[in-house]
């Protein structure tokens, strides 16, 4: 586990404020992220909902980095800025791809050092690779957040390869406004030189790039055994949900009924011929 930020102070992007003005808790009540930075980072970076179905992700996407932004627009995809980390690089059949804007705190060397690096007493900084936590997955919270943060940075290395990609990112507000193309080039070079693409340092979710929402919904239904437990539904009401799922079911029933009717008619014709 690295004991230092993935880039140096020289390429760090200066900023006065690193976190949002307010976020919501599990009861949808706004609160300041500075009052509990650990909880904020867990909500803003953790992709555990995808990690729990990691062995099925190959059904929703290919194990490769996302294609750059210029390719996304060239294929008529609408780029949708979406602050939900579990929707980052998830695309819909309606040609919309969700992208989480790159948080400015991930571009700060000091922020990484203060909140995303394991402390001296953590077993991750010794000869142990993992340390047990309350989650029971064997990875300490700091290492988990480090891997998620680096994975998000890694995804943007792939999304913003050329200056045209950078222009699209700025236009869609995917990058902080004070980041210049020259700053981005220097940052990416240092990240790649420091091994940002090493699978050991990146959360397993980011080994996959673009994921198809409709297939993620089916994976979640299979995983939880309920049609009401999808990954993320785009429906506004249950009526829309049942209509979408009952339409193909109704078509299947009609098709089976027609086949059975045809078989019954054929059998009756054959029996009638034998009687004659």
XYZ file of N, CA and C in Angstrom:
828
model
N 0.846 -1.194 0.000
C 0.000 0.000 0.000
C 0.883 1.246 0.000
N 0.748 2.153 -0.982
C 1.559 3.366 -1.017
C 1.336 4.218 0.227
N 2.423 4.808 0.723
C 2.334 5.649 1.911
C 2.449 7.123 1.551
N 2.224 7.439 0.293
C 2.269 8.827 -0.148
C 1.245 9.027 -1.258
N 0.836 10.263 -1.515
C -0.119 10.537 -2.598
C 0.418 10.068 -3.941
N -0.466 9.801 -4.903
C -0.029 9.282 -6.203
C 0.644 10.321 -7.091
N 0.700 11.563 -6.644
C 1.386 12.608 -7.405
C 2.032 13.585 -6.426
N 2.957 14.376 -6.920
C 3.725 15.281 -6.072
C 3.025 16.624 -5.892
N 3.575 17.428 -4.989
C 3.035 18.766 -4.745
C 3.148 19.635 -5.997
N 4.152 19.369 -6.809
C 4.410 20.207 -7.987
C 3.248 20.210 -8.977
N 2.520 19.089 -9.070
C 1.405 19.014 -10.026
C 0.054 19.090 -9.323
N 0.065 19.352 -8.023
C -1.181 19.488 -7.274
C -1.929 20.736 -7.737
N -3.255 20.641 -7.808
C -4.078 21.765 -8.253
C -4.506 22.579 -7.034
N -4.083 23.840 -6.926
C -4.425 24.641 -5.749
C -5.913 24.965 -5.681
N -6.429 25.011 -4.467
C -7.839 25.355 -4.267
C -8.059 25.764 -2.821
N -9.035 26.624 -2.602
C -9.358 27.061 -1.241
C -10.352 26.113 -0.589
N -11.350 25.672 -1.357
C -12.358 24.754 -0.845
C -12.279 23.452 -1.636
N -12.263 22.324 -0.922
C -12.105 21.028 -1.573
C -13.394 20.210 -1.599
N -14.287 20.463 -0.664
C -15.494 19.643 -0.542
C -16.733 20.443 -0.948
N -17.854 19.768 -1.199
C -19.102 20.477 -1.532
C -19.577 21.349 -0.373
N -20.478 22.266 -0.664
C -21.026 23.125 0.382
C -21.863 22.317 1.365
N -22.608 21.339 0.844
C -23.450 20.486 1.686
C -23.750 19.193 0.943
N -23.975 18.139 1.695
C -24.426 16.866 1.140
C -25.543 16.331 2.034
N -26.174 15.240 1.612
C -27.302 14.693 2.369
C -26.929 13.361 3.012
N -27.483 13.128 4.191
C -27.256 11.861 4.869
C -28.292 10.841 4.417
N -28.339 9.692 5.112
C -29.265 8.635 4.706
C -30.729 9.031 4.868
N -30.984 10.100 5.640
C -32.356 10.595 5.809
C -32.622 11.812 4.916
N -31.711 12.066 3.962
C -31.827 13.166 3.003
C -31.761 14.536 3.670
N -31.148 14.590 4.847
C -30.971 15.859 5.544
C -29.611 16.453 5.189
N -29.555 17.691 4.703
C -28.267 18.288 4.332
C -27.367 18.485 5.556
N -26.072 18.242 5.368
C -25.087 18.525 6.413
C -23.767 18.890 5.748
N -22.911 19.554 6.494
C -21.622 19.986 5.956
C -20.642 18.817 5.959
N -19.996 18.520 4.831
C -19.058 17.389 4.788
C -17.840 17.583 5.677
N -17.537 18.823 6.047
C -16.372 19.066 6.903
C -16.603 18.608 8.337
N -17.871 18.375 8.713
C -18.151 17.900 10.067
C -17.815 16.424 10.234
N -17.823 15.675 9.144
C -17.478 14.251 9.183
C -16.892 13.869 7.825
N -15.611 14.159 7.653
C -14.965 13.953 6.351
C -14.923 12.485 5.962
N -14.722 11.605 6.931
C -14.646 10.169 6.632
C -15.959 9.653 6.060
N -17.068 10.058 6.682
C -18.379 9.625 6.182
C -18.643 10.211 4.798
N -18.237 11.462 4.609
C -18.415 12.093 3.303
C -17.645 11.345 2.218
N -16.389 10.999 2.493
C -15.576 10.304 1.496
C -16.121 8.911 1.212
N -16.636 8.255 2.241
C -17.226 6.937 2.043
C -18.417 7.023 1.090
N -19.244 8.046 1.254
C -20.408 8.220 0.384
C -20.019 8.697 -1.010
N -18.949 9.467 -1.092
C -18.585 10.098 -2.357
C -17.701 9.222 -3.238
N -16.961 8.271 -2.625
C -15.999 7.482 -3.397
C -16.268 5.981 -3.412
N -16.886 5.458 -2.369
C -17.017 4.005 -2.241
C -17.938 3.414 -3.307
N -17.491 2.320 -3.910
C -18.275 1.630 -4.951
C -18.578 0.195 -4.510
N -18.915 0.028 -3.242
C -19.171 -1.304 -2.700
C -20.359 -1.978 -3.377
N -21.332 -1.177 -3.851
C -22.503 -1.774 -4.503
C -22.114 -2.473 -5.801
N -21.006 -2.059 -6.424
C -20.503 -2.752 -7.609
C -19.501 -3.831 -7.235
N -18.779 -3.619 -6.144
C -17.826 -4.638 -5.703
C -18.528 -5.930 -5.310
N -19.764 -5.813 -4.780
C -20.479 -7.007 -4.324
C -20.960 -7.872 -5.484
N -20.981 -7.318 -6.697
C -21.374 -8.116 -7.874
C -20.228 -8.158 -8.888
N -19.004 -8.011 -8.397
C -17.851 -7.894 -9.295
C -17.721 -9.095 -10.236
N -18.011 -10.287 -9.746
C -17.833 -11.477 -10.586
C -18.822 -11.535 -11.743
N -19.846 -10.665 -11.717
C -20.817 -10.634 -12.815
C -20.641 -9.422 -13.734
N -19.685 -8.555 -13.429
C -19.560 -7.313 -14.196
C -19.213 -7.545 -15.657
N -18.613 -8.697 -15.962
C -18.273 -8.979 -17.356
C -19.534 -9.075 -18.220
N -20.686 -9.296 -17.572
C -21.947 -9.337 -18.314
C -22.443 -7.936 -18.682
N -21.951 -6.922 -17.960
C -22.420 -5.549 -18.178
C -21.425 -4.678 -18.935
N -20.190 -5.132 -19.049
C -19.188 -4.327 -19.747
C -17.900 -5.094 -19.941
N -17.000 -4.502 -20.709
C -15.734 -5.154 -21.008
C -14.645 -4.697 -20.042
N -13.699 -5.584 -19.714
C -12.600 -5.216 -18.808
C -11.556 -4.365 -19.522
N -11.895 -3.141 -19.770
C -11.011 -2.205 -20.455
C -11.364 -0.790 -20.018
N -10.440 0.165 -20.129
C -10.736 1.543 -19.737
C -11.853 2.133 -20.591
N -12.521 3.169 -20.087
C -13.575 3.810 -20.881
C -12.984 4.501 -22.106
N -13.796 4.634 -23.125
C -13.338 5.330 -24.328
C -13.384 6.840 -24.094
N -12.496 7.590 -24.754
C -12.386 9.034 -24.484
C -13.669 9.793 -24.793
N -13.746 10.995 -24.271
C -14.965 11.796 -24.406
C -15.290 12.128 -25.850
N -14.265 12.325 -26.681
C -14.557 12.641 -28.080
C -15.243 11.464 -28.767
N -14.898 10.239 -28.345
C -15.566 9.060 -28.904
C -17.012 8.985 -28.416
N -17.238 9.331 -27.153
C -18.596 9.300 -26.601
C -19.517 10.235 -27.380
N -19.036 11.432 -27.682
C -19.863 12.378 -28.431
C -19.988 11.970 -29.897
N -18.939 11.352 -30.441
C -18.988 10.921 -31.844
C -20.015 9.819 -32.057
N -20.289 9.034 -31.015
C -21.286 7.969 -31.110
C -22.664 8.441 -30.628
N -22.832 9.763 -30.582
C -24.124 10.398 -30.243
C -24.572 10.123 -28.817
N -23.627 9.902 -27.921
C -23.992 9.737 -26.514
C -24.071 11.097 -25.825
N -25.091 11.249 -25.023
C -25.248 12.469 -24.235
C -24.511 12.294 -22.913
N -23.594 13.187 -22.620
C -22.824 13.122 -21.379
C -23.636 13.779 -20.268
N -23.896 13.019 -19.212
C -24.708 13.509 -18.096
C -23.840 13.599 -16.845
N -23.508 14.804 -16.376
C -22.787 14.924 -15.103
C -23.655 14.385 -13.967
N -23.117 13.450 -13.205
C -23.889 12.773 -12.163
C -22.975 12.558 -10.961
N -23.306 13.165 -9.828
C -22.438 13.099 -8.650
C -22.476 11.742 -7.949
N -23.353 10.864 -8.348
C -23.416 9.535 -7.721
C -22.272 8.673 -8.256
N -21.391 8.257 -7.367
C -20.213 7.502 -7.787
C -20.594 6.153 -8.385
N -21.684 5.557 -7.932
C -22.073 4.249 -8.461
C -22.693 4.341 -9.850
N -22.901 5.566 -10.352
C -23.397 5.741 -11.717
C -22.295 6.201 -12.667
N -21.092 6.346 -12.161
C -19.978 6.804 -13.000
C -19.671 5.772 -14.086
N -19.642 6.219 -15.329
C -19.366 5.384 -16.508
C -20.459 4.342 -16.759
N -21.672 4.623 -16.316
C -22.824 3.748 -16.578
C -23.651 4.383 -17.694
N -23.967 3.582 -18.712
C -24.709 4.138 -19.843
C -26.052 3.450 -20.025
N -26.980 4.211 -20.606
C -28.340 3.735 -20.837
C -28.566 3.487 -22.326
N -29.508 2.613 -22.666
C -29.852 2.407 -24.081
C -30.324 3.684 -24.771
N -30.778 4.669 -23.999
C -31.227 5.946 -24.572
C -30.056 6.833 -24.979
N -28.853 6.247 -25.014
C -27.631 6.943 -25.435
C -27.234 8.056 -24.468
N -27.379 7.785 -23.184
C -26.881 8.702 -22.164
C -25.826 7.969 -21.352
N -24.702 8.634 -21.093
C -23.675 8.053 -20.241
C -23.459 8.983 -19.052
N -23.510 8.414 -17.859
C -23.357 9.178 -16.627
C -21.879 9.236 -16.250
N -21.412 10.417 -15.905
C -20.021 10.603 -15.485
C -19.987 11.468 -14.234
N -19.297 10.980 -13.217
C -19.146 11.778 -12.001
C -18.068 12.833 -12.224
N -18.380 14.108 -12.033
C -17.341 15.136 -12.157
C -16.181 14.839 -11.209
N -14.977 15.073 -11.673
C -13.791 14.769 -10.876
C -13.727 15.720 -9.686
N -13.813 15.197 -8.454
C -13.778 16.076 -7.274
C -12.451 16.824 -7.185
N -12.517 18.082 -6.822
C -11.287 18.873 -6.748
C -10.362 18.378 -5.640
N -10.918 17.710 -4.616
C -10.039 17.229 -3.544
C -9.113 16.111 -4.013
N -9.487 15.387 -5.075
C -8.609 14.342 -5.598
C -7.427 14.918 -6.365
N -7.438 16.213 -6.604
C -6.328 16.870 -7.288
C -5.420 17.597 -6.308
N -5.683 17.408 -5.011
C -4.902 18.067 -3.967
C -3.960 17.081 -3.284
N -2.684 17.353 -3.344
C -1.676 16.516 -2.684
C -1.910 16.478 -1.185
N -2.225 17.628 -0.580
C -2.424 17.710 0.857
C -3.661 16.933 1.298
N -4.719 16.958 0.504
C -5.934 16.228 0.866
C -5.671 14.726 0.868
N -4.972 14.225 -0.137
C -4.609 12.807 -0.161
C -3.820 12.447 1.089
N -2.875 13.277 1.419
C -2.003 13.006 2.569
C -2.785 13.006 3.876
N -3.791 13.865 3.976
C -4.546 14.005 5.225
C -5.647 12.961 5.392
N -6.293 12.556 4.289
C -7.502 11.742 4.423
C -7.498 10.411 3.670
N -6.598 10.217 2.726
C -6.670 9.017 1.889
C -5.454 8.106 2.011
N -4.514 8.470 2.853
C -3.321 7.651 3.064
C -3.411 6.981 4.427
N -3.072 5.698 4.494
C -3.091 4.984 5.772
C -2.108 5.620 6.751
N -2.527 5.704 7.991
C -1.674 6.288 9.018
C -0.593 5.293 9.452
N 0.321 5.770 10.259
C 1.480 4.966 10.646
C 1.091 3.672 11.352
N 0.037 3.713 12.170
C -0.331 2.541 12.962
C -1.119 1.501 12.171
N -1.542 1.845 10.948
C -2.352 0.911 10.159
C -1.494 -0.240 9.646
N -1.958 -1.500 9.794
C -1.194 -2.646 9.277
C -0.924 -2.572 7.782
N -1.728 -1.784 7.037
C -1.496 -1.654 5.598
C -0.145 -1.021 5.299
N 0.400 -0.266 6.269
C 1.672 0.403 6.033
C 2.855 -0.463 6.431
N 2.564 -1.650 6.994
C 3.647 -2.552 7.376
C 3.758 -3.660 6.352
N 4.176 -4.839 6.802
C 4.335 -5.957 5.873
C 3.009 -6.617 5.530
N 1.938 -6.256 6.260
C 0.628 -6.815 5.965
C 0.014 -6.082 4.780
N -0.659 -6.813 3.936
C -1.321 -6.210 2.782
C -2.702 -5.709 3.181
N -3.360 -6.451 4.057
C -4.708 -6.077 4.455
C -4.814 -6.005 5.976
N -5.841 -5.338 6.441
C -6.181 -5.392 7.858
C -7.693 -5.505 7.964
N -8.162 -6.242 8.961
C -9.583 -6.540 9.078
C -10.361 -5.320 9.548
N -11.562 -5.150 9.068
C -12.414 -4.040 9.464
C -13.792 -4.552 9.824
N -14.653 -3.640 10.246
C -16.014 -4.020 10.609
C -16.782 -4.545 9.405
N -16.410 -4.101 8.195
C -17.118 -4.572 7.011
C -16.841 -6.037 6.755
N -15.710 -6.540 7.266
C -15.397 -7.948 7.104
C -14.866 -8.323 5.752
N -14.511 -7.343 4.901
C -14.009 -7.683 3.576
C -12.496 -7.742 3.531
N -11.847 -7.473 4.668
C -10.404 -7.619 4.732
C -9.621 -6.404 4.291
N -10.268 -5.336 3.831
C -9.557 -4.150 3.386
C -9.891 -2.990 4.319
N -8.876 -2.326 4.844
C -9.136 -1.215 5.760
C -9.785 -0.064 5.006
N -10.482 0.801 5.730
C -11.245 1.871 5.092
C -10.340 2.814 4.315
N -9.178 3.149 4.867
C -8.273 4.066 4.181
C -7.798 3.486 2.860
N -7.445 2.203 2.874
C -6.983 1.583 1.629
C -8.123 1.515 0.620
N -9.318 1.213 1.098
C -10.478 1.145 0.207
C -10.720 2.500 -0.458
N -10.672 3.574 0.333
C -10.890 4.908 -0.217
C -9.760 5.312 -1.154
N -8.528 4.929 -0.817
C -7.387 5.219 -1.689
C -7.588 4.556 -3.050
N -7.978 3.278 -3.031
C -8.181 2.549 -4.283
C -9.328 3.144 -5.099
N -10.392 3.556 -4.415
C -11.532 4.157 -5.120
C -11.159 5.514 -5.709
N -10.443 6.328 -4.928
C -10.025 7.635 -5.416
C -9.081 7.534 -6.595
N -8.107 6.623 -6.494
C -7.166 6.440 -7.593
C -7.869 5.854 -8.814
N -8.850 4.988 -8.581
C -9.616 4.427 -9.693
C -10.386 5.497 -10.447
N -10.971 6.447 -9.707
C -11.696 7.542 -10.351
C -10.744 8.409 -11.177
N -9.564 8.681 -10.620
C -8.548 9.423 -11.378
C -8.136 8.652 -12.627
N -7.958 7.348 -12.464
C -7.556 6.494 -13.590
C -8.592 6.534 -14.710
N -9.869 6.554 -14.333
C -10.919 6.597 -15.360
C -10.841 7.887 -16.162
N -10.478 8.987 -15.496
C -10.374 10.262 -16.207
C -9.119 10.353 -17.060
N -8.091 9.593 -16.708
C -6.922 9.514 -17.587
C -7.342 8.961 -18.942
N -8.242 7.979 -18.916
C -8.727 7.381 -20.162
C -9.758 8.264 -20.854
N -10.594 8.954 -20.080
C -11.643 9.786 -20.665
C -11.085 11.052 -21.312
N -10.013 11.589 -20.726
C -9.431 12.841 -21.237
C -8.017 12.564 -21.726
N -7.907 12.158 -22.972
C -6.608 11.846 -23.565
C -6.063 13.013 -24.381
N -6.937 13.688 -25.088
C -6.524 14.749 -26.001
C -7.147 16.086 -25.585
N -6.658 17.136 -26.208
C -7.155 18.464 -25.853
C -8.631 18.616 -26.198
N -9.092 17.910 -27.223
C -10.524 17.948 -27.556
C -11.353 17.317 -26.434
N -10.831 16.236 -25.828
C -11.513 15.626 -24.679
C -11.554 16.604 -23.509
N -10.443 17.304 -23.314
C -10.355 18.277 -22.222
C -11.391 19.387 -22.402
N -11.554 19.846 -23.637
C -12.534 20.899 -23.915
C -13.957 20.421 -23.621
N -14.237 19.170 -23.973
C -15.566 18.604 -23.684
C -15.780 18.508 -22.179
N -14.745 18.065 -21.458
C -14.843 17.930 -20.000
C -15.107 19.279 -19.338
N -14.426 20.312 -19.803
C -14.645 21.646 -19.243
C -16.047 22.153 -19.575
N -16.493 21.889 -20.785
C -17.821 22.340 -21.209
C -18.925 21.649 -20.421
N -18.688 20.382 -20.041
C -19.682 19.607 -19.287
C -19.479 19.711 -17.775
N -18.540 20.559 -17.352
C -18.252 20.777 -15.929
C -17.807 19.487 -15.226
N -16.994 18.711 -15.913
C -16.469 17.477 -15.332
C -15.150 17.707 -14.605
N -14.523 18.854 -14.821
C -13.265 19.214 -14.173
C -13.423 20.561 -13.473
N -12.671 20.794 -12.388
C -12.677 22.123 -11.767
C -12.271 23.191 -12.779
N -12.871 24.354 -12.686
C -12.681 25.394 -13.707
C -11.251 25.912 -13.768
N -10.485 25.778 -12.646
C -9.130 26.331 -12.641
C -8.079 25.371 -13.185
N -8.488 24.200 -13.636
C -7.544 23.237 -14.214
C -7.308 23.599 -15.675
N -6.043 23.746 -16.045
C -5.694 24.036 -17.435
C -5.202 22.768 -18.125
N -5.132 22.821 -19.441
C -4.652 21.677 -20.213
C -3.212 21.327 -19.837
N -2.374 22.335 -19.640
C -0.980 22.093 -19.260
C -0.902 21.401 -17.897
N -1.719 21.839 -16.950
C -1.763 21.200 -15.629
C -2.179 19.740 -15.749
N -3.187 19.507 -16.593
C -3.702 18.146 -16.749
C -2.649 17.220 -17.347
N -1.931 17.684 -18.352
C -0.895 16.867 -18.996
C 0.180 16.475 -17.983
N 0.623 17.420 -17.168
C 1.663 17.137 -16.169
C 1.156 16.154 -15.115
N -0.095 16.340 -14.686
C -0.676 15.451 -13.678
C -0.793 14.027 -14.199
N -1.299 13.866 -15.423
C -1.473 12.538 -16.010
C -0.130 11.842 -16.180
N 0.872 12.563 -16.627
C 2.199 11.971 -16.808
C 2.736 11.426 -15.491
N 2.576 12.200 -14.427
C 3.086 11.756 -13.130
C 2.281 10.578 -12.585
N 0.972 10.588 -12.795
C 0.146 9.465 -12.352
C 0.549 8.178 -13.059
N 0.773 8.253 -14.357
C 1.169 7.066 -15.116
C 2.567 6.609 -14.724
N 3.462 7.558 -14.483
C 4.826 7.204 -14.070
C 4.845 6.565 -12.685
N 3.867 6.933 -11.842
C 3.808 6.400 -10.478
C 2.973 5.133 -10.366
N 2.532 4.585 -11.492
C 1.814 3.311 -11.467
C 0.339 3.406 -11.154
N -0.329 4.453 -11.637
C -1.767 4.601 -11.373
C -2.584 3.492 -12.015
N -2.005 2.797 -12.996
C -2.736 1.721 -13.672
C -2.476 0.359 -13.044
N -1.724 0.312 -11.969
C -1.442 -0.950 -11.291
C -2.725 -1.474 -10.640
N -3.203 -2.669 -11.022
C -4.462 -3.202 -10.465
C -4.451 -3.318 -8.946
N -3.275 -3.449 -8.344
C -3.196 -3.575 -6.890
C -3.611 -2.280 -6.203
N -3.416 -1.154 -6.854
C -3.698 0.145 -6.252
C -5.073 0.692 -6.622
N -5.738 0.082 -7.599
C -7.016 0.590 -8.100
C -8.143 -0.349 -7.680
N -9.269 0.212 -7.261
C -10.423 -0.613 -6.910
C -10.852 -1.468 -8.096
N -11.271 -2.697 -7.810
C -11.590 -3.664 -8.864
C -12.687 -3.173 -9.805
N -13.564 -2.286 -9.331
C -14.606 -1.783 -10.229
C -14.001 -1.111 -11.455
N -12.857 -0.421 -11.267
C -12.269 0.361 -12.354
C -11.444 -0.484 -13.312
N -11.418 -1.784 -13.100
C -10.846 -2.669 -14.109
C -11.809 -2.791 -15.286
N -13.057 -2.398 -15.040
C -14.072 -2.317 -16.090
C -14.356 -0.836 -16.350
N -14.633 -0.508 -17.587
C -14.928 0.879 -17.923
C -16.415 1.140 -17.952
N -16.967 1.255 -19.155
C -18.382 1.562 -19.323
C -19.243 0.334 -19.018
N -20.277 0.541 -18.205
C -21.184 -0.538 -17.818
C -22.600 -0.203 -18.277
N -23.295 -1.216 -18.762
C -24.653 -1.015 -19.285
C -25.673 -1.109 -18.158
N -26.472 -0.064 -17.990
C -27.413 0.012 -16.875
C -28.448 -1.099 -16.912
N -29.006 -1.394 -18.076
C -30.050 -2.421 -18.159
C -29.530 -3.775 -17.686
N -28.275 -4.081 -17.985
C -27.706 -5.358 -17.551
C -27.352 -5.333 -16.071
N -26.927 -4.181 -15.569
C -26.690 -4.067 -14.129
C -27.987 -4.301 -13.360
N -29.092 -3.781 -13.869
C -30.391 -4.006 -13.225
C -30.738 -5.491 -13.194
N -30.491 -6.185 -14.286
C -30.789 -7.626 -14.337
C -29.874 -8.404 -13.402
N -28.597 -8.013 -13.335
C -27.658 -8.679 -12.424
C -28.125 -8.508 -10.985
N -28.559 -7.303 -10.630
C -29.026 -7.044 -9.267
C -30.304 -7.820 -8.970
N -31.199 -7.919 -9.943
C -32.421 -8.702 -9.748
C -32.088 -10.164 -9.489
N -31.150 -10.698 -10.268
C -30.733 -12.089 -10.084
C -30.036 -12.260 -8.742
N -29.202 -11.302 -8.395
C -28.416 -11.388 -7.163
C -29.306 -11.322 -5.923
N -30.343 -10.467 -5.977
C -31.232 -10.293 -4.824
C -32.523 -11.093 -4.946
N -32.776 -11.677 -6.114
C -33.960 -12.502 -6.287
C -35.263 -11.739 -6.273
N -35.263 -10.502 -6.794
C -36.488 -9.707 -6.809
C -36.434 -8.718 -7.965
N -37.554 -8.573 -8.698
C -37.592 -7.621 -9.806
C -37.629 -6.185 -9.303
N -37.883 -6.009 -8.005
C -37.922 -4.666 -7.434
C -36.570 -4.233 -6.898
N -35.558 -5.093 -6.993
C -34.230 -4.775 -6.470
C -33.239 -4.600 -7.615
N -33.475 -3.629 -8.453
C -32.546 -3.334 -9.530
C -31.391 -2.477 -9.042
N -30.441 -2.221 -9.923
C -29.282 -1.395 -9.571
C -29.703 0.070 -9.459
N -30.194 0.616 -10.556
C -30.755 1.972 -10.551
C -31.831 2.035 -11.621
N -33.067 2.249 -11.196
C -34.159 2.359 -12.150
C -34.304 3.811 -12.602
N -34.623 3.978 -13.879
C -34.881 5.321 -14.406
C -36.365 5.660 -14.346
N -37.168 4.732 -13.817
C -38.613 4.955 -13.742
C -38.945 5.942 -12.624
N -39.978 6.738 -12.869
C -40.444 7.685 -11.866
C -41.562 7.096 -11.011
N -42.275 6.090 -11.544
C -43.374 5.463 -10.812
C -43.302 3.952 -10.992
N -43.982 3.221 -10.099
C -44.049 1.761 -10.224
C -44.843 1.358 -11.466
N -45.773 2.220 -11.889
C -46.542 1.918 -13.099
C -45.619 1.786 -14.302
N -44.650 2.705 -14.415
C -43.689 2.643 -15.515
C -42.842 1.378 -15.417
N -42.475 1.016 -14.190
C -41.665 -0.187 -13.983
C -42.406 -1.431 -14.456
N -43.641 -1.611 -13.971
C -44.394 -2.810 -14.332
C -44.770 -2.811 -15.815
N -45.026 -1.634 -16.365
C -45.340 -1.559 -17.793
C -44.154 -2.035 -18.624
N -42.967 -1.617 -18.225
C -41.766 -1.989 -18.983
C -41.500 -3.484 -18.907
N -41.784 -4.083 -17.742
C -41.513 -5.514 -17.581
C -42.675 -6.388 -18.038
N -43.887 -5.872 -17.967
C -45.040 -6.667 -18.378
C -45.218 -6.685 -19.893
N -44.721 -5.668 -20.582
C -44.857 -5.623 -22.044
C -44.199 -6.824 -22.720
N -42.903 -7.115 -22.450
C -42.317 -8.313 -23.078
C -42.940 -9.606 -22.570
N -43.387 -9.608 -21.279
C -44.025 -10.803 -20.741
C -45.349 -11.066 -21.457
N -46.120 -10.013 -21.691
C -47.386 -10.151 -22.411
C -47.158 -10.649 -23.830
N -46.144 -10.091 -24.490
C -45.825 -10.523 -25.855
C -45.443 -11.995 -25.885
N -44.700 -12.444 -24.870
C -44.303 -13.853 -24.797
C -45.512 -14.761 -24.608
N -46.426 -14.345 -23.724
C -47.634 -15.137 -23.476
C -48.475 -15.252 -24.746
N -48.628 -14.143 -25.466
C -49.399 -14.158 -26.719
C -48.744 -15.083 -27.736
N -47.416 -15.020 -27.832
C -46.692 -15.871 -28.779
C -46.881 -17.350 -28.443
N -46.742 -17.691 -27.152
C -46.918 -19.081 -26.727
C -48.351 -19.541 -26.996
N -49.318 -18.655 -26.739
C -50.724 -19.004 -26.986
C -50.967 -19.282 -28.467
N -50.365 -18.488 -29.347
C -50.517 -18.710 -30.786
C -49.895 -20.031 -31.212
N -48.731 -20.350 -30.649
C -48.067 -21.613 -30.984
C -48.909 -22.794 -30.530
N -49.430 -22.718 -29.294
C -50.253 -23.813 -28.776
C -51.545 -23.963 -29.584
N -52.130 -22.825 -29.988
C -53.346 -22.881 -30.810
C -53.067 -23.539 -32.150
N -51.930 -23.175 -32.749
C -51.558 -23.768 -34.036
C -51.325 -25.267 -33.897
N -50.678 -25.673 -32.797
C -50.443 -27.100 -32.564
C -51.764 -27.838 -32.364
N -52.703 -27.183 -31.647
C -54.002 -27.808 -31.401
C -54.778 -27.982 -32.703
N -54.743 -26.952 -33.567
C -55.427 -27.041 -34.863
C -54.813 -28.133 -35.717
N -53.474 -28.201 -35.719
C -52.795 -29.228 -36.501
C -53.129 -30.620 -36.020
N -53.177 -30.790 -34.692
C -53.509 -32.098 -34.123
C -54.948 -32.481 -34.454
N -55.865 -31.494 -34.361
C -57.274 -31.771 -34.674
C -57.442 -32.148 -36.139
N -56.714 -31.486 -37.024
C -56.785 -31.805 -38.458
C -56.293 -33.211 -38.727
N -55.207 -33.586 -38.057
C -54.642 -34.923 -38.246
C -55.597 -35.994 -37.747
N -56.213 -35.749 -36.573
C -57.157 -36.723 -36.024
C -58.398 -36.830 -36.905
N -58.849 -35.672 -37.439
C -60.006 -35.689 -38.321
C -59.735 -36.482 -39.588
N -58.527 -36.407 -40.115
C -58.155 -37.175 -41.298
C -58.141 -38.660 -41.024
N -57.713 -39.049 -39.832
C -57.683 -40.472 -39.482
C -59.091 -41.041 -39.370
N -59.996 -40.211 -38.824
C -61.378 -40.673 -38.684
C -62.020 -40.872 -40.055
N -61.731 -39.918 -40.945
C -62.283 -40.034 -42.290
C -61.764 -41.272 -42.997
